[in-house]
Amino acid sequence: EGLPDAEIVEWLVSEGDEVKLDQPLVSMETAKAVVEVPSPYTGRVIKFYGQAGDVIQTGAPLAEFAVEGEDSAAVEEAQSIPETAADSAPAPESTDATKDGGDDRDNSTPAEAASAERDDSGTVVGNVQAGNEVLREQAADIGGIKVTPAVRALARKLKVDIRRVRPSGAEGVVTAGDVRQAAADGSAALGATPASQPAADRSSASPAQPSAPRPAPAPSPRAEPSGEWEPIRGTRRTMARVMSESHRSIVPTTLMDDADIHAWRPGEDITARLIRALWAGARAEPGLNAWYDGDNGVRMIHKNMHVGMAVDTPDGLFVAALRNVNQLDRQQLRGEINRLRENAANRSIPPQDLKDYTIILSNFGKFAGRYATPVITPPCVSIVAAGALRHEVVPVLGGLEVHRMIPLSLTFDHRACTGGEAARFLKAMLDDLARPE
């Protein structure tokens, strides 16, 4: 479905289980929806290449199978996940590597073959290619301390003050063994008071000097963090990726105004009216109900409107589509809105509902806030955000009245739309929302 990765939620079988074709194999979270992936083979599961919580790159291995009807060791590889640790064993390159017999076959075991292939080779995360080049992580000099990023990360994990670890590596580099030793003997714990310098070390200064300069005071230990680092997974990971893509590629500009809804009847459906106003805006300026491809310099103006509803959940923000809203009456539209909310609450939105919307609506005002600068999700070119309803004094026929108002914020991609087009779109929305019904 064009997604770069996914996350394993739960394996529904175990290694060694016999499975049938299309039997549910694993639950995975793909772009905010949890789906079951069926087995691509009938046979026995030999090995998993990821566990619950592992993030999967599209196209990397997920599982190995002994296929029914083949030799018991004939291995087939299903789509899915990269190796996530540097010391993971590589996947078999072919089924021949695990078969016995034959005059022209290599009878070495898979472990021996893998060991021989790894000799004198650098190991990297992801696909491993054989070679004789040794890859080394570059040590950085930080505050006079030579240490690699991996060793700094290990020190943080073991709560070791890297500045107080005695280096044993070449050219004074702090090694992982140095950090583990310091963690074991407690000689460099974070927050501990540094031990005084031994007398033998102090006496090593040259006697010809009348006095040694006073050493600079040791820096105070860094304060302990009050929380724990946690991985960003599932919906929040997808949200972070989409927002980063938007920031890199879109040139956003925001217009803001207030819709006067004083004429509305009591109990009016606010969300349905906002969606109808979006279509009114698109009839006035179709260019905001569009997609834009900046790489190829083309845009597509849509004849129908699929509204992406921004939905806030405890797991993060995602956008689900209401299809062909311009063809729905008030009752049908409310039914589609209710279906979307129920699916969001149950985390059961179909994957096809999470893509191909043509414009986006965010109704953040039900929580708080008046105006915003909402973020567009490519390839869309616009998003409308509605703030919190409020009462405001307005002049009417030389007098004053109190009217209900909805603040609106329209962000548009200035590469694809002009300011005039966006202003006319917003004006058409304001006029439609001012109507009694």
JSON list of C-alpha atoms in Angstrom, two decimals, residues 6-189:
[
{"chain": "A", "resi": 6, "resn": "ALA", "atom": "CA", "xyz": [4.88, -1.42, 9.79]},
{"chain": "A", "resi": 7, "resn": "GLU", "atom": "CA", "xyz": [5.04, -2.79, 13.32]},
{"chain": "A", "resi": 8, "resn": "ILE", "atom": "CA", "xyz": [4.48, -6.31, 14.65]},
{"chain": "A", "resi": 9, "resn": "VAL", "atom": "CA", "xyz": [1.69, -6.33, 17.22]},
{"chain": "A", "resi": 10, "resn": "GLU", "atom": "CA", "xyz": [1.34, -10.04, 17.97]},
{"chain": "A", "resi": 11, "resn": "TRP", "atom": "CA", "xyz": [2.32, -13.36, 16.42]},
{"chain": "A", "resi": 12, "resn": "LEU", "atom": "CA", "xyz": [-0.75, -15.61, 16.10]},
{"chain": "A", "resi": 13, "resn": "VAL", "atom": "CA", "xyz": [1.38, -18.77, 15.64]},
{"chain": "A", "resi": 14, "resn": "SER", "atom": "CA", "xyz": [4.64, -20.03, 17.11]},
{"chain": "A", "resi": 15, "resn": "GLU", "atom": "CA", "xyz": [7.89, -21.15, 15.54]},
{"chain": "A", "resi": 16, "resn": "GLY", "atom": "CA", "xyz": [7.53, -24.82, 14.59]},
{"chain": "A", "resi": 17, "resn": "ASP", "atom": "CA", "xyz": [3.74, -24.62, 14.05]},
{"chain": "A", "resi": 18, "resn": "GLU", "atom": "CA", "xyz": [2.12, -26.11, 10.98]},
{"chain": "A", "resi": 19, "resn": "VAL", "atom": "CA", "xyz": [0.10, -23.48, 9.09]},
{"chain": "A", "resi": 20, "resn": "LYS", "atom": "CA", "xyz": [-2.27, -23.45, 6.15]},
{"chain": "A", "resi": 21, "resn": "LEU", "atom": "CA", "xyz": [-2.34, -21.06, 3.21]},
{"chain": "A", "resi": 22, "resn": "ASP", "atom": "CA", "xyz": [-4.15, -17.82, 4.18]},
{"chain": "A", "resi": 23, "resn": "GLN", "atom": "CA", "xyz": [-4.24, -18.77, 7.87]},
{"chain": "A", "resi": 24, "resn": "PRO", "atom": "CA", "xyz": [-3.84, -15.62, 10.04]},
{"chain": "A", "resi": 25, "resn": "LEU", "atom": "CA", "xyz": [-0.12, -15.46, 10.79]},
{"chain": "A", "resi": 26, "resn": "VAL", "atom": "CA", "xyz": [0.58, -12.16, 12.56]},
{"chain": "A", "resi": 27, "resn": "SER", "atom": "CA", "xyz": [-1.19, -8.95, 13.60]},
{"chain": "A", "resi": 28, "resn": "MET", "atom": "CA", "xyz": [0.54, -5.82, 12.31]},
{"chain": "A", "resi": 29, "resn": "GLU", "atom": "CA", "xyz": [-0.06, -2.11, 12.67]},
{"chain": "A", "resi": 30, "resn": "THR", "atom": "CA", "xyz": [0.09, -0.43, 9.27]},
{"chain": "A", "resi": 31, "resn": "ALA", "atom": "CA", "xyz": [-0.31, 3.33, 9.13]},
{"chain": "A", "resi": 32, "resn": "LYS", "atom": "CA", "xyz": [-2.53, 3.42, 12.23]},
{"chain": "A", "resi": 33, "resn": "ALA", "atom": "CA", "xyz": [-4.72, 0.37, 11.47]},
{"chain": "A", "resi": 34, "resn": "VAL", "atom": "CA", "xyz": [-4.18, -3.09, 13.00]},
{"chain": "A", "resi": 35, "resn": "VAL", "atom": "CA", "xyz": [-4.61, -5.86, 10.40]},
{"chain": "A", "resi": 36, "resn": "GLU", "atom": "CA", "xyz": [-3.96, -9.60, 10.26]},
{"chain": "A", "resi": 37, "resn": "VAL", "atom": "CA", "xyz": [-1.44, -10.82, 7.70]},
{"chain": "A", "resi": 38, "resn": "PRO", "atom": "CA", "xyz": [-2.27, -14.28, 6.25]},
{"chain": "A", "resi": 39, "resn": "SER", "atom": "CA", "xyz": [0.29, -17.01, 5.72]},
{"chain": "A", "resi": 40, "resn": "PRO", "atom": "CA", "xyz": [1.56, -17.07, 2.11]},
{"chain": "A", "resi": 41, "resn": "TYR", "atom": "CA", "xyz": [2.31, -20.82, 2.31]},
{"chain": "A", "resi": 42, "resn": "THR", "atom": "CA", "xyz": [1.05, -24.15, 3.60]},
{"chain": "A", "resi": 43, "resn": "GLY", "atom": "CA", "xyz": [3.80, -25.72, 5.67]},
{"chain": "A", "resi": 44, "resn": "ARG", "atom": "CA", "xyz": [5.78, -25.31, 8.88]},
{"chain": "A", "resi": 45, "resn": "VAL", "atom": "CA", "xyz": [7.04, -22.03, 10.36]},
{"chain": "A", "resi": 46, "resn": "ILE", "atom": "CA", "xyz": [10.80, -22.34, 10.91]},
{"chain": "A", "resi": 47, "resn": "LYS", "atom": "CA", "xyz": [11.85, -18.93, 12.13]},
{"chain": "A", "resi": 48, "resn": "PHE", "atom": "CA", "xyz": [10.55, -15.43, 12.91]},
{"chain": "A", "resi": 49, "resn": "TYR", "atom": "CA", "xyz": [12.64, -12.38, 11.98]},
{"chain": "A", "resi": 50, "resn": "GLY", "atom": "CA", "xyz": [10.90, -10.04, 14.40]},
{"chain": "A", "resi": 51, "resn": "GLN", "atom": "CA", "xyz": [8.92, -9.98, 17.61]},
{"chain": "A", "resi": 52, "resn": "ALA", "atom": "CA", "xyz": [6.11, -7.83, 18.99]},
{"chain": "A", "resi": 53, "resn": "GLY", "atom": "CA", "xyz": [7.10, -4.18, 18.86]},
{"chain": "A", "resi": 54, "resn": "ASP", "atom": "CA", "xyz": [9.68, -4.56, 16.08]},
{"chain": "A", "resi": 55, "resn": "VAL", "atom": "CA", "xyz": [9.38, -2.04, 13.25]},
{"chain": "A", "resi": 56, "resn": "ILE", "atom": "CA", "xyz": [9.39, -3.63, 9.82]},
{"chain": "A", "resi": 57, "resn": "GLN", "atom": "CA", "xyz": [10.78, -2.22, 6.60]},
{"chain": "A", "resi": 58, "resn": "THR", "atom": "CA", "xyz": [8.67, -3.10, 3.59]},
{"chain": "A", "resi": 59, "resn": "GLY", "atom": "CA", "xyz": [10.24, -5.91, 1.56]},
{"chain": "A", "resi": 60, "resn": "ALA", "atom": "CA", "xyz": [12.59, -7.33, 4.22]},
{"chain": "A", "resi": 61, "resn": "PRO", "atom": "CA", "xyz": [12.16, -10.92, 5.58]},
{"chain": "A", "resi": 62, "resn": "LEU", "atom": "CA", "xyz": [9.54, -11.69, 8.21]},
{"chain": "A", "resi": 63, "resn": "ALA", "atom": "CA", "xyz": [9.45, -15.49, 8.51]},
{"chain": "A", "resi": 64, "resn": "GLU", "atom": "CA", "xyz": [10.89, -18.70, 7.02]},
{"chain": "A", "resi": 65, "resn": "PHE", "atom": "CA", "xyz": [8.75, -21.69, 6.06]},
{"chain": "A", "resi": 66, "resn": "ALA", "atom": "CA", "xyz": [9.36, -25.35, 5.31]},
{"chain": "A", "resi": 67, "resn": "VAL", "atom": "CA", "xyz": [6.95, -25.68, 2.41]},
{"chain": "A", "resi": 68, "resn": "GLU", "atom": "CA", "xyz": [4.61, -28.64, 2.31]},
{"chain": "A", "resi": 69, "resn": "GLY", "atom": "CA", "xyz": [5.46, -31.06, -0.47]},
{"chain": "A", "resi": 70, "resn": "GLU", "atom": "CA", "xyz": [9.16, -30.07, -0.53]},
{"chain": "A", "resi": 71, "resn": "ASP", "atom": "CA", "xyz": [12.10, -31.47, 1.45]},
{"chain": "A", "resi": 72, "resn": "SER", "atom": "CA", "xyz": [11.64, -30.68, 5.11]},
{"chain": "A", "resi": 73, "resn": "ALA", "atom": "CA", "xyz": [14.52, -28.22, 5.02]},
{"chain": "A", "resi": 74, "resn": "ALA", "atom": "CA", "xyz": [13.41, -26.37, 1.87]},
{"chain": "A", "resi": 75, "resn": "VAL", "atom": "CA", "xyz": [13.08, -22.80, 3.05]},
{"chain": "A", "resi": 76, "resn": "GLU", "atom": "CA", "xyz": [10.79, -20.18, 1.55]},
{"chain": "A", "resi": 77, "resn": "GLU", "atom": "CA", "xyz": [11.01, -16.53, 2.58]},
{"chain": "A", "resi": 78, "resn": "ALA", "atom": "CA", "xyz": [7.96, -14.30, 3.16]},
{"chain": "A", "resi": 79, "resn": "GLN", "atom": "CA", "xyz": [7.88, -10.51, 2.83]},
{"chain": "A", "resi": 80, "resn": "SER", "atom": "CA", "xyz": [8.66, -8.24, 5.68]},
{"chain": "A", "resi": 81, "resn": "ILE", "atom": "CA", "xyz": [11.21, -7.22, 8.24]},
{"chain": "A", "resi": 82, "resn": "PRO", "atom": "CA", "xyz": [14.85, -6.18, 8.49]},
{"chain": "A", "resi": 83, "resn": "GLU", "atom": "CA", "xyz": [17.27, -7.57, 11.02]},
{"chain": "A", "resi": 84, "resn": "THR", "atom": "CA", "xyz": [17.23, -5.12, 13.88]},
{"chain": "A", "resi": 85, "resn": "ALA", "atom": "CA", "xyz": [20.46, -6.08, 15.63]},
{"chain": "A", "resi": 86, "resn": "ALA", "atom": "CA", "xyz": [24.01, -6.11, 14.34]},
{"chain": "A", "resi": 87, "resn": "ASP", "atom": "CA", "xyz": [24.57, -9.67, 15.55]},
{"chain": "A", "resi": 88, "resn": "SER", "atom": "CA", "xyz": [21.45, -11.18, 13.95]},
{"chain": "A", "resi": 89, "resn": "ALA", "atom": "CA", "xyz": [22.09, -14.26, 11.79]},
{"chain": "A", "resi": 90, "resn": "PRO", "atom": "CA", "xyz": [21.64, -13.63, 8.04]},
{"chain": "A", "resi": 91, "resn": "ALA", "atom": "CA", "xyz": [18.74, -15.27, 6.23]},
{"chain": "A", "resi": 92, "resn": "PRO", "atom": "CA", "xyz": [19.55, -18.22, 3.95]},
{"chain": "A", "resi": 93, "resn": "GLU", "atom": "CA", "xyz": [20.41, -17.08, 0.44]},
{"chain": "A", "resi": 94, "resn": "SER", "atom": "CA", "xyz": [18.83, -20.12, -1.27]},
{"chain": "A", "resi": 95, "resn": "THR", "atom": "CA", "xyz": [17.03, -23.36, -0.50]},
{"chain": "A", "resi": 96, "resn": "ASP", "atom": "CA", "xyz": [20.08, -25.36, -1.66]},
{"chain": "A", "resi": 97, "resn": "ALA", "atom": "CA", "xyz": [22.07, -24.17, 1.35]},
{"chain": "A", "resi": 98, "resn": "THR", "atom": "CA", "xyz": [19.95, -26.30, 3.68]},
{"chain": "A", "resi": 99, "resn": "LYS", "atom": "CA", "xyz": [19.65, -29.49, 1.58]},
{"chain": "A", "resi": 100, "resn": "ASP", "atom": "CA", "xyz": [21.79, -32.61, 2.00]},
{"chain": "A", "resi": 101, "resn": "GLY", "atom": "CA", "xyz": [23.33, -34.91, -0.63]},
{"chain": "A", "resi": 102, "resn": "GLY", "atom": "CA", "xyz": [24.46, -34.42, -4.21]},
{"chain": "A", "resi": 103, "resn": "ASP", "atom": "CA", "xyz": [27.99, -34.67, -5.55]},
{"chain": "A", "resi": 104, "resn": "ASP", "atom": "CA", "xyz": [28.24, -30.97, -6.40]},
{"chain": "A", "resi": 105, "resn": "ARG", "atom": "CA", "xyz": [26.71, -29.52, -3.28]},
{"chain": "A", "resi": 106, "resn": "ASP", "atom": "CA", "xyz": [28.46, -27.85, -0.35]},
{"chain": "A", "resi": 107, "resn": "ASN", "atom": "CA", "xyz": [27.89, -30.15, 2.62]},
{"chain": "A", "resi": 108, "resn": "SER", "atom": "CA", "xyz": [28.94, -27.62, 5.24]},
{"chain": "A", "resi": 109, "resn": "THR", "atom": "CA", "xyz": [26.34, -26.71, 7.83]},
{"chain": "A", "resi": 110, "resn": "PRO", "atom": "CA", "xyz": [24.49, -23.39, 7.58]},
{"chain": "A", "resi": 111, "resn": "ALA", "atom": "CA", "xyz": [26.25, -22.17, 10.73]},
{"chain": "A", "resi": 112, "resn": "GLU", "atom": "CA", "xyz": [29.68, -22.99, 9.28]},
{"chain": "A", "resi": 113, "resn": "ALA", "atom": "CA", "xyz": [28.83, -21.35, 5.98]},
{"chain": "A", "resi": 114, "resn": "ALA", "atom": "CA", "xyz": [27.55, -18.24, 7.70]},
{"chain": "A", "resi": 115, "resn": "SER", "atom": "CA", "xyz": [30.63, -18.10, 9.90]},
{"chain": "A", "resi": 116, "resn": "ALA", "atom": "CA", "xyz": [32.98, -18.42, 6.93]},
{"chain": "A", "resi": 117, "resn": "GLU", "atom": "CA", "xyz": [31.10, -15.74, 5.01]},
{"chain": "A", "resi": 118, "resn": "ARG", "atom": "CA", "xyz": [31.32, -13.34, 7.95]},
{"chain": "A", "resi": 119, "resn": "ASP", "atom": "CA", "xyz": [35.10, -13.73, 8.44]},
{"chain": "A", "resi": 120, "resn": "ASP", "atom": "CA", "xyz": [36.88, -10.37, 8.26]},
{"chain": "A", "resi": 121, "resn": "SER", "atom": "CA", "xyz": [33.63, -8.68, 7.18]},
{"chain": "A", "resi": 122, "resn": "GLY", "atom": "CA", "xyz": [32.06, -5.60, 8.65]},
{"chain": "A", "resi": 123, "resn": "THR", "atom": "CA", "xyz": [28.59, -6.05, 10.14]},
{"chain": "A", "resi": 124, "resn": "VAL", "atom": "CA", "xyz": [25.88, -3.47, 9.54]},
{"chain": "A", "resi": 125, "resn": "VAL", "atom": "CA", "xyz": [22.22, -3.19, 10.43]},
{"chain": "A", "resi": 126, "resn": "GLY", "atom": "CA", "xyz": [20.01, -4.30, 7.55]},
{"chain": "A", "resi": 127, "resn": "ASN", "atom": "CA", "xyz": [21.18, -6.32, 4.57]},
{"chain": "A", "resi": 128, "resn": "VAL", "atom": "CA", "xyz": [24.63, -7.84, 5.17]},
{"chain": "A", "resi": 129, "resn": "GLN", "atom": "CA", "xyz": [27.01, -8.06, 2.23]},
{"chain": "A", "resi": 130, "resn": "ALA", "atom": "CA", "xyz": [30.17, -10.15, 2.37]},
{"chain": "A", "resi": 131, "resn": "GLY", "atom": "CA", "xyz": [33.47, -8.34, 1.98]},
{"chain": "A", "resi": 132, "resn": "ASN", "atom": "CA", "xyz": [36.91, -7.90, 3.45]},
{"chain": "A", "resi": 133, "resn": "GLU", "atom": "CA", "xyz": [36.53, -4.25, 4.44]},
{"chain": "A", "resi": 134, "resn": "VAL", "atom": "CA", "xyz": [36.32, -3.65, 8.18]},
{"chain": "A", "resi": 135, "resn": "LEU", "atom": "CA", "xyz": [33.82, -0.96, 9.07]},
{"chain": "A", "resi": 136, "resn": "ARG", "atom": "CA", "xyz": [34.67, 1.09, 12.15]},
{"chain": "A", "resi": 137, "resn": "GLU", "atom": "CA", "xyz": [32.51, 3.57, 13.98]},
{"chain": "A", "resi": 138, "resn": "GLN", "atom": "CA", "xyz": [34.25, 6.94, 14.17]},
{"chain": "A", "resi": 139, "resn": "ALA", "atom": "CA", "xyz": [35.09, 8.12, 17.69]},
{"chain": "A", "resi": 140, "resn": "ALA", "atom": "CA", "xyz": [34.26, 11.75, 18.37]},
{"chain": "A", "resi": 141, "resn": "ASP", "atom": "CA", "xyz": [36.21, 14.02, 20.71]},
{"chain": "A", "resi": 142, "resn": "ILE", "atom": "CA", "xyz": [33.66, 15.55, 23.10]},
{"chain": "A", "resi": 143, "resn": "GLY", "atom": "CA", "xyz": [35.08, 17.68, 25.88]},
{"chain": "A", "resi": 144, "resn": "GLY", "atom": "CA", "xyz": [38.45, 15.95, 25.54]},
{"chain": "A", "resi": 145, "resn": "ILE", "atom": "CA", "xyz": [36.90, 12.47, 25.70]},
{"chain": "A", "resi": 146, "resn": "LYS", "atom": "CA", "xyz": [37.19, 10.17, 22.69]},
{"chain": "A", "resi": 147, "resn": "VAL", "atom": "CA", "xyz": [34.13, 7.95, 22.45]},
{"chain": "A", "resi": 148, "resn": "THR", "atom": "CA", "xyz": [31.85, 6.50, 19.77]},
{"chain": "A", "resi": 149, "resn": "PRO", "atom": "CA", "xyz": [28.08, 7.20, 19.72]},
{"chain": "A", "resi": 150, "resn": "ALA", "atom": "CA", "xyz": [27.31, 3.58, 20.58]},
{"chain": "A", "resi": 151, "resn": "VAL", "atom": "CA", "xyz": [29.49, 3.71, 23.70]},
{"chain": "A", "resi": 152, "resn": "ARG", "atom": "CA", "xyz": [27.90, 7.03, 24.73]},
{"chain": "A", "resi": 153, "resn": "ALA", "atom": "CA", "xyz": [24.49, 5.37, 24.40]},
{"chain": "A", "resi": 154, "resn": "LEU", "atom": "CA", "xyz": [25.68, 2.42, 26.51]},
{"chain": "A", "resi": 155, "resn": "ALA", "atom": "CA", "xyz": [26.94, 4.82, 29.19]},
{"chain": "A", "resi": 156, "resn": "ARG", "atom": "CA", "xyz": [23.56, 6.55, 29.33]},
{"chain": "A", "resi": 157, "resn": "LYS", "atom": "CA", "xyz": [21.81, 3.20, 29.62]},
{"chain": "A", "resi": 158, "resn": "LEU", "atom": "CA", "xyz": [24.10, 2.02, 32.46]},
{"chain": "A", "resi": 159, "resn": "LYS", "atom": "CA", "xyz": [24.01, 5.48, 34.13]},
{"chain": "A", "resi": 160, "resn": "VAL", "atom": "CA", "xyz": [27.77, 5.91, 33.85]},
{"chain": "A", "resi": 161, "resn": "ASP", "atom": "CA", "xyz": [29.45, 9.34, 33.74]},
{"chain": "A", "resi": 162, "resn": "ILE", "atom": "CA", "xyz": [31.54, 8.98, 30.59]},
{"chain": "A", "resi": 163, "resn": "ARG", "atom": "CA", "xyz": [33.84, 11.82, 31.73]},
{"chain": "A", "resi": 164, "resn": "ARG", "atom": "CA", "xyz": [35.08, 9.74, 34.66]},
{"chain": "A", "resi": 165, "resn": "VAL", "atom": "CA", "xyz": [35.71, 6.46, 32.83]},
{"chain": "A", "resi": 166, "resn": "ARG", "atom": "CA", "xyz": [39.38, 5.48, 32.41]},
{"chain": "A", "resi": 167, "resn": "PRO", "atom": "CA", "xyz": [39.94, 4.75, 28.67]},
{"chain": "A", "resi": 168, "resn": "SER", "atom": "CA", "xyz": [41.77, 1.63, 27.57]},
{"chain": "A", "resi": 169, "resn": "GLY", "atom": "CA", "xyz": [41.26, 1.81, 23.80]},
{"chain": "A", "resi": 170, "resn": "ALA", "atom": "CA", "xyz": [43.79, 2.84, 21.19]},
{"chain": "A", "resi": 171, "resn": "GLU", "atom": "CA", "xyz": [44.63, 6.55, 21.24]},
{"chain": "A", "resi": 172, "resn": "GLY", "atom": "CA", "xyz": [42.71, 7.03, 24.48]},
{"chain": "A", "resi": 173, "resn": "VAL", "atom": "CA", "xyz": [39.28, 5.94, 23.19]},
{"chain": "A", "resi": 174, "resn": "VAL", "atom": "CA", "xyz": [36.73, 4.87, 25.82]},
{"chain": "A", "resi": 175, "resn": "THR", "atom": "CA", "xyz": [35.49, 1.37, 24.93]},
{"chain": "A", "resi": 176, "resn": "ALA", "atom": "CA", "xyz": [32.29, -0.47, 25.79]},
{"chain": "A", "resi": 177, "resn": "GLY", "atom": "CA", "xyz": [34.32, -2.69, 28.14]},
{"chain": "A", "resi": 178, "resn": "ASP", "atom": "CA", "xyz": [35.54, 0.40, 30.00]},
{"chain": "A", "resi": 179, "resn": "VAL", "atom": "CA", "xyz": [31.94, 1.55, 30.50]},
{"chain": "A", "resi": 180, "resn": "ARG", "atom": "CA", "xyz": [30.77, -1.87, 31.68]},
{"chain": "A", "resi": 181, "resn": "GLN", "atom": "CA", "xyz": [33.70, -2.11, 34.10]},
{"chain": "A", "resi": 182, "resn": "ALA", "atom": "CA", "xyz": [32.89, 1.34, 35.50]},
{"chain": "A", "resi": 183, "resn": "ALA", "atom": "CA", "xyz": [29.25, 0.33, 35.91]},
{"chain": "A", "resi": 184, "resn": "ALA", "atom": "CA", "xyz": [30.26, -2.87, 37.69]},
{"chain": "A", "resi": 185, "resn": "ASP", "atom": "CA", "xyz": [32.66, -1.26, 40.19]},
{"chain": "A", "resi": 186, "resn": "GLY", "atom": "CA", "xyz": [30.65, 1.97, 40.60]},
{"chain": "A", "resi": 187, "resn": "SER", "atom": "CA", "xyz": [33.69, 4.15, 39.95]},
{"chain": "A", "resi": 188, "resn": "ALA", "atom": "CA", "xyz": [31.90, 6.51, 37.55]},
{"chain": "A", "resi": 189, "resn": "ALA", "atom": "CA", "xyz": [28.25, 6.55, 38.59]}
]
